[in-house]
Amino acid sequence: MMGNATTELLQADETGMTRAAQLLRQGTLVAFGTETVYGLGADATNAEAVAAIFAAKGRPRFNPLICHYPTVEEAVAHVVADERARMVARTFWPGPLTLVLRRNSHCPVALLAGAGLDTLAVRVPRHPVALALLRLAGMPIAAPSANRSGRVSPTSAAHVLDGLEGRIAAVLDSGPCPIGVESTVLDLSGPEPVLLRPGGVTLEALQACLGPVQPAASSAVVQGLRSPGMLDSHYAPTLPVRLGASSVAPEEALLAFGPPLSGAGRVFQLSAAGDATEAAVKLFEGLRRLDREPGAIGIAVMPIPDVGLGRAVNDRLRRAAAPRGVQG
Ligand code: AMP
Ligand code: MG
């Protein structure tokens, strides 16, 4: 769906949910809230519906989508899940963890959803509205973040409309997202667990469950081969982003973490108390707000410790600050 068609704004009540499920069954696109960010959903078993996701987002076809399920049993039924994968799934699902596993021979998910790879990224979200929608729809839902490719992820229905109004059938409004950054992506398709993307489940929590977890290679080229969507520039506001700021220029806007730097005029506070979990919730809203500050020439970001959810926040900020040539 493209151009000037209207996008329905649905409430998360019985009428809205029923309509959202009906639109998904018809093969159209419905954005919906999860605990991480808003997803742009389509029937994962319908190749045309999946293709429409790539078109609406302007997403490169080599960047695979995450497939969402209402239960652990349904998710593992489409992939090769050994005892290790099942244990991780039981521990963290429903929740903000995506597992990359090999597709099995009877997996009905359109190949395009996985960008033609022999693996599939699967997740059981824990937001009650997302779970209810998945149950009502009765099919796996492929859903990347509901933003134009390369731009800032949406954590409210208004953010979704900002980027996709007129390009999708509907948005199901479940309020602001309680975690605010995307799911952690963990590759369990090989012998060693590999962290492809830090996110809502911390590395510390994964290691407590699994033992050592390899970090994905930091080079965009190597990482891009293993997880095609993880190209460097992503989550990008229009203004340039400068990390690790210890001072701020008068014409810069400041993304603060803890007491703001002196001299800052335009400030968005991620967490006055210096709490990374709170910063994750506010990150994308902060980037969007500062991007609209009249007269600002750039966004300076104060340092955030690289532990817990701080890793996911820093990962998004690094990509927001990356050269804009290559987009995920
Ligand atoms: P998004 O839904 O926009 O947050 O993006 C999902 C991300 O999950 C993609 O950018 C990929 O990098 C990653 N992903 C999805 N499927 C796979 C897969 N089969 N193998 C590796 N990474 C994947
Ligand atoms: Mg995304």
mmCIF file of C-alpha atoms and ligand atoms in Angstrom:
data_model
loop_
_atom_site.group_PDB
_atom_site.id
_atom_site.type_symbol
_atom_site.label_atom_id
_atom_site.label_comp_id
_atom_site.label_asym_id
_atom_site.label_seq_id
_atom_site.Cartn_x
_atom_site.Cartn_y
_atom_site.Cartn_z
ATOM 1 C CA MET A 1 0.000 0.000 0.000
ATOM 2 C CA MET A 2 1.602 3.272 -1.082
ATOM 3 C CA GLY A 3 0.977 6.887 -1.835
ATOM 4 C CA ASN A 4 -2.023 8.731 -0.475
ATOM 5 C CA ALA A 5 -4.043 5.846 0.911
ATOM 6 C CA THR A 6 -5.138 6.493 4.489
ATOM 7 C CA THR A 7 -3.571 4.680 7.396
ATOM 8 C CA GLU A 8 -6.101 3.596 10.035
ATOM 9 C CA LEU A 9 -5.186 4.443 13.635
ATOM 10 C CA LEU A 10 -6.584 1.547 15.687
ATOM 11 C CA GLN A 11 -7.030 1.450 19.449
ATOM 12 C CA ALA A 12 -5.896 -1.644 21.335
ATOM 13 C CA ASP A 13 -9.476 -2.639 22.215
ATOM 14 C CA GLU A 14 -11.529 -5.529 20.862
ATOM 15 C CA THR A 15 -12.660 -3.619 17.767
ATOM 16 C CA GLY A 16 -9.164 -2.383 16.933
ATOM 17 C CA MET A 17 -7.511 -5.742 17.504
ATOM 18 C CA THR A 18 -10.097 -7.572 15.403
ATOM 19 C CA ARG A 19 -9.590 -5.086 12.572
ATOM 20 C CA ALA A 20 -5.788 -5.370 12.818
ATOM 21 C CA ALA A 21 -5.940 -9.179 12.632
ATOM 22 C CA GLN A 22 -8.332 -8.977 9.670
ATOM 23 C CA LEU A 23 -6.000 -6.601 7.788
ATOM 24 C CA LEU A 24 -3.045 -8.929 8.441
ATOM 25 C CA ARG A 25 -5.005 -11.921 7.125
ATOM 26 C CA GLN A 26 -5.807 -9.881 4.007
ATOM 27 C CA GLY A 27 -2.078 -9.486 3.383
ATOM 28 C CA THR A 28 -1.830 -5.768 4.230
ATOM 29 C CA LEU A 29 0.622 -4.102 6.615
ATOM 30 C CA VAL A 30 -0.202 -3.302 10.237
ATOM 31 C CA ALA A 31 2.226 -1.629 12.638
ATOM 32 C CA PHE A 32 1.861 -2.699 16.264
ATOM 33 C CA GLY A 33 3.572 -1.956 19.562
ATOM 34 C CA THR A 34 5.794 -4.427 21.345
ATOM 35 C CA GLU A 35 7.867 -4.033 24.516
ATOM 36 C CA THR A 36 10.882 -3.028 22.365
ATOM 37 C CA VAL A 37 9.781 -0.754 19.482
ATOM 38 C CA TYR A 38 6.806 -0.664 17.074
ATOM 39 C CA GLY A 39 6.988 -3.398 14.448
ATOM 40 C CA LEU A 40 5.667 -3.256 10.868
ATOM 41 C CA GLY A 41 3.799 -6.535 10.616
ATOM 42 C CA ALA A 42 2.724 -8.726 7.721
ATOM 43 C CA ASP A 43 1.641 -12.359 7.352
ATOM 44 C CA ALA A 44 5.058 -14.068 7.282
ATOM 45 C CA THR A 45 3.730 -16.945 5.184
ATOM 46 C CA ASN A 46 2.519 -14.586 2.425
ATOM 47 C CA ALA A 47 5.445 -13.632 0.158
ATOM 48 C CA GLU A 48 3.586 -10.659 -1.364
ATOM 49 C CA ALA A 49 2.722 -9.268 2.051
ATOM 50 C CA VAL A 50 6.355 -9.670 3.115
ATOM 51 C CA ALA A 51 7.516 -7.938 -0.068
ATOM 52 C CA ALA A 52 5.219 -5.023 0.808
ATOM 53 C CA ILE A 53 7.160 -4.521 4.082
ATOM 54 C CA PHE A 54 10.406 -4.021 2.156
ATOM 55 C CA ALA A 55 8.656 -1.610 -0.226
ATOM 56 C CA ALA A 56 6.962 0.480 2.503
ATOM 57 C CA LYS A 57 10.213 0.849 4.462
ATOM 58 C CA GLY A 58 12.505 1.217 1.465
ATOM 59 C CA ARG A 59 14.449 -1.625 3.074
ATOM 60 C CA PRO A 60 17.109 -3.469 1.060
ATOM 61 C CA ARG A 61 15.989 -7.014 0.250
ATOM 62 C CA PHE A 62 19.156 -8.502 1.770
ATOM 63 C CA ASN A 63 18.156 -7.339 5.263
ATOM 64 C CA PRO A 64 16.133 -10.179 6.858
ATOM 65 C CA LEU A 65 13.069 -9.706 9.098
ATOM 66 C CA ILE A 66 12.223 -11.097 12.518
ATOM 67 C CA CYS A 67 9.310 -13.522 12.667
ATOM 68 C CA HIS A 68 6.982 -13.177 15.686
ATOM 69 C CA TYR A 69 4.979 -15.925 17.389
ATOM 70 C CA PRO A 70 2.509 -16.062 20.290
ATOM 71 C CA THR A 71 4.103 -19.098 22.008
ATOM 72 C CA VAL A 72 7.483 -20.796 22.403
ATOM 73 C CA GLU A 73 6.086 -24.003 20.889
ATOM 74 C CA GLU A 74 4.910 -22.247 17.734
ATOM 75 C CA ALA A 75 8.215 -20.413 17.323
ATOM 76 C CA VAL A 76 10.428 -23.472 17.660
ATOM 77 C CA ALA A 77 8.172 -25.476 15.315
ATOM 78 C CA HIS A 78 9.602 -23.627 12.275
ATOM 79 C CA VAL A 79 13.316 -23.897 13.088
ATOM 80 C CA VAL A 80 15.927 -26.455 14.116
ATOM 81 C CA ALA A 81 15.968 -25.962 17.888
ATOM 82 C CA ASP A 82 18.325 -28.122 19.935
ATOM 83 C CA GLU A 83 18.228 -28.405 23.737
ATOM 84 C CA ARG A 84 20.398 -25.267 24.137
ATOM 85 C CA ALA A 85 18.037 -23.172 21.988
ATOM 86 C CA ARG A 86 14.979 -24.501 23.808
ATOM 87 C CA MET A 87 16.537 -23.682 27.174
ATOM 88 C CA VAL A 88 17.314 -20.108 26.091
ATOM 89 C CA ALA A 89 13.812 -19.761 24.628
ATOM 90 C CA ARG A 90 12.172 -20.994 27.836
ATOM 91 C CA THR A 91 14.327 -18.613 29.889
ATOM 92 C CA PHE A 92 13.798 -15.397 27.910
ATOM 93 C CA TRP A 93 10.476 -15.802 26.076
ATOM 94 C CA PRO A 94 8.186 -14.072 25.997
ATOM 95 C CA GLY A 95 10.627 -11.168 25.900
ATOM 96 C CA PRO A 96 13.038 -8.910 23.984
ATOM 97 C CA LEU A 97 15.295 -11.671 22.611
ATOM 98 C CA THR A 98 15.457 -12.812 18.982
ATOM 99 C CA LEU A 99 17.024 -16.180 18.175
ATOM 100 C CA VAL A 100 18.604 -16.916 14.805
ATOM 101 C CA LEU A 101 18.250 -20.628 14.028
ATOM 102 C CA ARG A 102 18.215 -22.777 10.915
ATOM 103 C CA ARG A 103 14.843 -23.039 9.165
ATOM 104 C CA ASN A 104 13.470 -26.554 9.207
ATOM 105 C CA SER A 105 12.193 -28.392 6.145
ATOM 106 C CA HIS A 106 8.500 -27.649 6.776
ATOM 107 C CA CYS A 107 8.927 -23.976 7.705
ATOM 108 C CA PRO A 108 6.031 -22.129 5.984
ATOM 109 C CA VAL A 109 7.605 -18.672 6.343
ATOM 110 C CA ALA A 110 8.241 -16.949 2.990
ATOM 111 C CA LEU A 111 11.923 -17.176 2.024
ATOM 112 C CA LEU A 112 11.968 -13.432 1.426
ATOM 113 C CA ALA A 113 11.282 -12.822 5.151
ATOM 114 C CA GLY A 114 14.681 -14.345 5.878
ATOM 115 C CA ALA A 115 16.239 -12.606 2.850
ATOM 116 C CA GLY A 116 16.786 -16.044 1.301
ATOM 117 C CA LEU A 117 19.100 -17.217 4.121
ATOM 118 C CA ASP A 118 18.851 -20.755 5.480
ATOM 119 C CA THR A 119 18.351 -19.278 8.950
ATOM 120 C CA LEU A 120 15.325 -17.517 10.442
ATOM 121 C CA ALA A 121 15.143 -14.962 13.241
ATOM 122 C CA VAL A 122 12.289 -15.814 15.634
ATOM 123 C CA ARG A 123 10.859 -14.135 18.723
ATOM 124 C CA VAL A 124 7.961 -14.342 21.169
ATOM 125 C CA PRO A 125 7.373 -10.755 22.338
ATOM 126 C CA ARG A 126 5.940 -10.120 25.799
ATOM 127 C CA HIS A 127 3.790 -7.042 25.221
ATOM 128 C CA PRO A 128 0.210 -8.146 25.967
ATOM 129 C CA VAL A 129 -1.201 -6.307 22.919
ATOM 130 C CA ALA A 130 1.370 -7.874 20.579
ATOM 131 C CA LEU A 131 0.692 -11.329 22.022
ATOM 132 C CA ALA A 132 -3.067 -10.891 21.712
ATOM 133 C CA LEU A 133 -2.683 -9.756 18.092
ATOM 134 C CA LEU A 134 -0.443 -12.724 17.239
ATOM 135 C CA ARG A 135 -2.999 -15.105 18.725
ATOM 136 C CA LEU A 136 -5.906 -13.437 16.913
ATOM 137 C CA ALA A 137 -4.101 -13.300 13.570
ATOM 138 C CA GLY A 138 -3.333 -17.010 13.744
ATOM 139 C CA MET A 139 -0.155 -16.864 11.672
ATOM 140 C CA PRO A 140 3.481 -15.874 12.262
ATOM 141 C CA ILE A 141 4.008 -12.151 11.736
ATOM 142 C CA ALA A 142 7.166 -10.889 10.061
ATOM 143 C CA ALA A 143 7.965 -7.471 11.504
ATOM 144 C CA PRO A 144 10.964 -5.176 11.279
ATOM 145 C CA SER A 145 10.893 -1.848 13.097
ATOM 146 C CA ALA A 146 8.128 0.389 11.722
ATOM 147 C CA ASN A 147 10.323 3.202 10.352
ATOM 148 C CA ARG A 148 11.723 4.145 6.951
ATOM 149 C CA SER A 149 14.925 2.177 6.394
ATOM 150 C CA GLY A 150 17.961 3.734 8.072
ATOM 151 C CA ARG A 151 15.963 6.168 10.188
ATOM 152 C CA VAL A 152 15.180 6.358 13.906
ATOM 153 C CA SER A 153 13.059 3.465 15.241
ATOM 154 C CA PRO A 154 9.521 4.270 16.486
ATOM 155 C CA THR A 155 8.491 3.921 20.126
ATOM 156 C CA SER A 156 4.985 5.376 19.754
ATOM 157 C CA ALA A 157 2.139 5.235 17.235
ATOM 158 C CA ALA A 158 2.824 8.895 16.390
ATOM 159 C CA HIS A 159 6.437 8.030 15.470
ATOM 160 C CA VAL A 160 5.141 5.306 13.132
ATOM 161 C CA LEU A 161 2.779 7.740 11.398
ATOM 162 C CA ASP A 162 5.618 10.256 11.055
ATOM 163 C CA GLY A 163 7.474 7.897 8.743
ATOM 164 C CA LEU A 164 4.853 5.597 7.246
ATOM 165 C CA GLU A 165 1.489 7.416 7.115
ATOM 166 C CA GLY A 166 -0.190 6.613 3.800
ATOM 167 C CA ARG A 167 2.188 3.715 3.125
ATOM 168 C CA ILE A 168 0.650 1.118 5.465
ATOM 169 C CA ALA A 169 -2.896 -0.068 6.194
ATOM 170 C CA ALA A 170 -3.013 0.597 9.948
ATOM 171 C CA VAL A 171 -1.238 1.279 13.226
ATOM 172 C CA LEU A 172 -2.438 -0.452 16.379
ATOM 173 C CA ASP A 173 -1.759 2.015 19.206
ATOM 174 C CA SER A 174 -0.601 0.302 22.382
ATOM 175 C CA GLY A 175 1.029 3.387 23.892
ATOM 176 C CA PRO A 176 4.742 4.049 24.386
ATOM 177 C CA CYS A 177 7.104 1.042 24.269
ATOM 178 C CA PRO A 178 8.276 0.066 27.777
ATOM 179 C CA ILE A 179 11.848 -0.968 26.813
ATOM 180 C CA GLY A 180 12.466 1.410 23.922
ATOM 181 C CA VAL A 181 15.331 -0.336 22.067
ATOM 182 C CA GLU A 182 15.078 -3.350 19.761
ATOM 183 C CA SER A 183 15.434 -6.967 20.782
ATOM 184 C CA THR A 184 18.798 -8.566 21.389
ATOM 185 C CA VAL A 185 19.670 -10.793 18.397
ATOM 186 C CA LEU A 186 21.459 -14.013 19.359
ATOM 187 C CA ASP A 187 22.693 -16.426 16.709
ATOM 188 C CA LEU A 188 22.370 -20.028 17.900
ATOM 189 C CA SER A 189 22.680 -21.591 14.446
ATOM 190 C CA GLY A 190 26.339 -22.562 14.985
ATOM 191 C CA PRO A 191 28.313 -24.205 17.784
ATOM 192 C CA GLU A 192 29.167 -20.913 19.552
ATOM 193 C CA PRO A 193 26.422 -18.467 20.586
ATOM 194 C CA VAL A 194 27.065 -15.141 18.827
ATOM 195 C CA LEU A 195 25.586 -11.803 19.850
ATOM 196 C CA LEU A 196 24.574 -10.149 16.571
ATOM 197 C CA ARG A 197 22.876 -7.127 18.112
ATOM 198 C CA PRO A 198 22.772 -5.906 21.724
ATOM 199 C CA GLY A 199 19.209 -5.098 22.808
ATOM 200 C CA GLY A 200 16.533 -5.466 25.448
ATOM 201 C CA VAL A 201 18.045 -8.612 27.020
ATOM 202 C CA THR A 202 21.492 -7.749 28.395
ATOM 203 C CA LEU A 203 24.698 -9.598 27.498
ATOM 204 C CA GLU A 204 25.163 -10.169 31.214
ATOM 205 C CA ALA A 205 21.815 -12.010 31.421
ATOM 206 C CA LEU A 206 22.650 -14.132 28.352
ATOM 207 C CA GLN A 207 26.045 -15.075 29.757
ATOM 208 C CA ALA A 208 24.504 -16.037 33.095
ATOM 209 C CA CYS A 209 22.289 -18.483 31.184
ATOM 210 C CA LEU A 210 24.631 -19.702 28.418
ATOM 211 C CA GLY A 211 28.203 -19.117 29.522
ATOM 212 C CA PRO A 212 30.467 -17.286 27.059
ATOM 213 C CA VAL A 213 28.754 -15.445 24.202
ATOM 214 C CA GLN A 214 30.909 -14.237 21.292
ATOM 215 C CA PRO A 215 30.486 -10.614 20.334
ATOM 216 C CA ALA A 216 29.761 -10.198 16.627
ATOM 217 C CA ALA A 217 32.806 -8.977 14.706
ATOM 218 C CA SER A 218 32.794 -5.227 14.967
ATOM 219 C CA SER A 219 33.661 -4.573 11.345
ATOM 220 C CA ALA A 220 30.588 -3.649 9.346
ATOM 221 C CA VAL A 221 31.767 -5.789 6.460
ATOM 222 C CA VAL A 222 32.252 -8.973 8.472
ATOM 223 C CA GLN A 223 29.140 -8.363 10.518
ATOM 224 C CA GLY A 224 27.184 -7.487 7.424
ATOM 225 C CA LEU A 225 27.933 -10.931 6.024
ATOM 226 C CA ARG A 226 26.791 -12.738 9.148
ATOM 227 C CA SER A 227 23.757 -10.547 9.803
ATOM 228 C CA PRO A 228 22.993 -8.604 6.674
ATOM 229 C CA GLY A 229 20.946 -5.854 8.336
ATOM 230 C CA MET A 230 23.667 -4.760 10.698
ATOM 231 C CA LEU A 231 25.266 -2.241 8.416
ATOM 232 C CA ASP A 232 26.851 0.744 10.005
ATOM 233 C CA SER A 233 24.558 3.700 9.367
ATOM 234 C CA HIS A 234 21.135 3.200 10.944
ATOM 235 C CA TYR A 235 18.839 4.925 13.436
ATOM 236 C CA ALA A 236 19.975 8.142 11.788
ATOM 237 C CA PRO A 237 18.402 11.499 12.550
ATOM 238 C CA THR A 238 18.827 14.214 9.925
ATOM 239 C CA LEU A 239 21.379 16.153 11.991
ATOM 240 C CA PRO A 240 24.918 14.824 12.436
ATOM 241 C CA VAL A 241 25.518 13.041 15.738
ATOM 242 C CA ARG A 242 28.695 13.499 17.839
ATOM 243 C CA LEU A 243 29.407 10.915 20.551
ATOM 244 C CA GLY A 244 31.249 11.095 23.868
ATOM 245 C CA ALA A 245 30.783 14.856 24.180
ATOM 246 C CA SER A 246 32.590 16.506 27.082
ATOM 247 C CA SER A 247 31.619 19.998 25.946
ATOM 248 C CA VAL A 248 28.821 21.389 23.829
ATOM 249 C CA ALA A 249 28.851 24.148 21.210
ATOM 250 C CA PRO A 250 26.169 26.858 21.433
ATOM 251 C CA GLU A 251 24.559 25.730 18.176
ATOM 252 C CA GLU A 252 24.494 22.052 19.146
ATOM 253 C CA ALA A 253 21.587 20.213 20.802
ATOM 254 C CA LEU A 254 22.559 17.990 23.733
ATOM 255 C CA LEU A 255 21.443 14.434 24.462
ATOM 256 C CA ALA A 256 22.222 14.400 28.183
ATOM 257 C CA PHE A 257 22.888 11.482 30.502
ATOM 258 C CA GLY A 258 23.162 12.764 34.055
ATOM 259 C CA PRO A 259 23.721 16.464 34.812
ATOM 260 C CA PRO A 260 23.834 18.336 31.448
ATOM 261 C CA LEU A 261 27.128 19.852 30.256
ATOM 262 C CA SER A 262 27.449 23.525 31.042
ATOM 263 C CA GLY A 263 26.449 25.915 28.292
ATOM 264 C CA ALA A 264 23.913 23.552 26.706
ATOM 265 C CA GLY A 265 20.860 25.420 25.408
ATOM 266 C CA ARG A 266 18.739 22.710 23.816
ATOM 267 C CA VAL A 267 18.749 19.618 26.041
ATOM 268 C CA PHE A 268 16.946 16.290 25.996
ATOM 269 C CA GLN A 269 17.583 14.383 29.217
ATOM 270 C CA LEU A 270 17.915 10.587 28.762
ATOM 271 C CA SER A 271 18.202 9.982 32.491
ATOM 272 C CA ALA A 272 18.936 12.597 35.137
ATOM 273 C CA ALA A 273 19.927 9.797 37.518
ATOM 274 C CA GLY A 274 22.284 8.209 34.953
ATOM 275 C CA ASP A 275 20.181 5.048 34.592
ATOM 276 C CA ALA A 276 20.773 3.177 31.285
ATOM 277 C CA THR A 277 17.402 1.408 31.421
ATOM 278 C CA GLU A 278 15.622 4.757 31.551
ATOM 279 C CA ALA A 279 17.913 6.049 28.782
ATOM 280 C CA ALA A 280 16.893 3.132 26.542
ATOM 281 C CA VAL A 281 13.209 3.989 26.963
ATOM 282 C CA LYS A 282 13.801 7.622 25.958
ATOM 283 C CA LEU A 283 16.564 7.230 23.355
ATOM 284 C CA PHE A 284 14.609 7.302 20.092
ATOM 285 C CA GLU A 285 12.191 9.988 21.324
ATOM 286 C CA GLY A 286 15.235 12.077 22.284
ATOM 287 C CA LEU A 287 16.871 11.716 18.868
ATOM 288 C CA ARG A 288 13.604 12.659 17.157
ATOM 289 C CA ARG A 289 13.027 15.703 19.394
ATOM 290 C CA LEU A 290 16.545 17.099 19.063
ATOM 291 C CA ASP A 291 16.446 16.520 15.316
ATOM 292 C CA ARG A 292 13.565 19.026 15.160
ATOM 293 C CA GLU A 293 15.219 21.710 17.333
ATOM 294 C CA PRO A 294 15.108 24.968 15.344
ATOM 295 C CA GLY A 295 18.570 26.235 14.468
ATOM 296 C CA ALA A 296 20.486 23.226 15.803
ATOM 297 C CA ILE A 297 23.393 22.153 13.603
ATOM 298 C CA GLY A 298 24.165 18.826 15.291
ATOM 299 C CA ILE A 299 23.443 16.535 18.225
ATOM 300 C CA ALA A 300 26.134 16.088 20.899
ATOM 301 C CA VAL A 301 25.743 12.976 23.056
ATOM 302 C CA MET A 302 27.156 12.597 26.566
ATOM 303 C CA PRO A 303 28.962 9.306 27.339
ATOM 304 C CA ILE A 304 26.921 6.348 28.608
ATOM 305 C CA PRO A 305 28.622 3.426 30.411
ATOM 306 C CA ASP A 306 28.815 0.321 28.213
ATOM 307 C CA VAL A 307 27.152 -2.143 30.602
ATOM 308 C CA GLY A 308 23.646 -3.626 30.816
ATOM 309 C CA LEU A 309 21.194 -1.799 28.561
ATOM 310 C CA GLY A 310 23.912 0.827 28.026
ATOM 311 C CA ARG A 311 25.397 -1.534 25.396
ATOM 312 C CA ALA A 312 22.206 -1.442 23.321
ATOM 313 C CA VAL A 313 21.931 2.337 23.717
ATOM 314 C CA ASN A 314 25.575 2.853 22.662
ATOM 315 C CA ASP A 315 25.182 0.475 19.709
ATOM 316 C CA ARG A 316 22.236 2.537 18.395
ATOM 317 C CA LEU A 317 24.099 5.800 19.019
ATOM 318 C CA ARG A 318 27.208 4.562 17.171
ATOM 319 C CA ARG A 319 25.078 3.726 14.154
ATOM 320 C CA ALA A 320 23.226 7.052 14.420
ATOM 321 C CA ALA A 321 26.646 8.749 14.297
ATOM 322 C CA ALA A 322 28.110 6.567 11.512
ATOM 323 C CA PRO A 323 28.856 7.962 8.031
ATOM 324 C CA ARG A 324 25.619 7.978 6.079
ATOM 325 C CA GLY A 325 26.902 6.146 2.985
ATOM 326 C CA VAL A 326 25.741 2.622 3.842
ATOM 327 C CA GLN A 327 22.346 2.160 5.386
ATOM 328 C CA GLY A 328 20.720 -0.815 7.109
HETATM 329 P P1 AMP B 1 14.754 -4.968 12.570
HETATM 330 O O1 AMP B 1 13.570 -5.847 12.618
HETATM 331 O O2 AMP B 1 14.624 -3.786 11.685
HETATM 332 O O3 AMP B 1 15.100 -4.604 13.970
HETATM 333 O O4 AMP B 1 15.914 -5.857 11.983
HETATM 334 C C1 AMP B 1 16.033 -7.198 12.334
HETATM 335 C C2 AMP B 1 17.471 -7.560 12.308
HETATM 336 O O5 AMP B 1 17.627 -8.916 12.715
HETATM 337 C C3 AMP B 1 18.042 -7.503 10.908
HETATM 338 O O6 AMP B 1 18.578 -6.245 10.637
HETATM 339 C C4 AMP B 1 19.104 -8.586 10.870
HETATM 340 O O7 AMP B 1 20.371 -8.054 11.010
HETATM 341 C C5 AMP B 1 18.728 -9.494 12.041
HETATM 342 N N1 AMP B 1 18.338 -10.778 11.463
HETATM 343 C C6 AMP B 1 17.125 -11.142 11.051
HETATM 344 N N2 AMP B 1 17.146 -12.375 10.505
HETATM 345 C C7 AMP B 1 18.419 -12.792 10.567
HETATM 346 C C8 AMP B 1 19.097 -13.973 10.142
HETATM 347 N N3 AMP B 1 18.448 -14.979 9.555
HETATM 348 N N4 AMP B 1 20.428 -14.035 10.356
HETATM 349 C C9 AMP B 1 21.092 -13.036 10.959
HETATM 350 N N5 AMP B 1 20.506 -11.889 11.376
HETATM 351 C C10 AMP B 1 19.186 -11.761 11.180
HETATM 352 MG MG MG B 2 15.056 -1.628 12.295
#
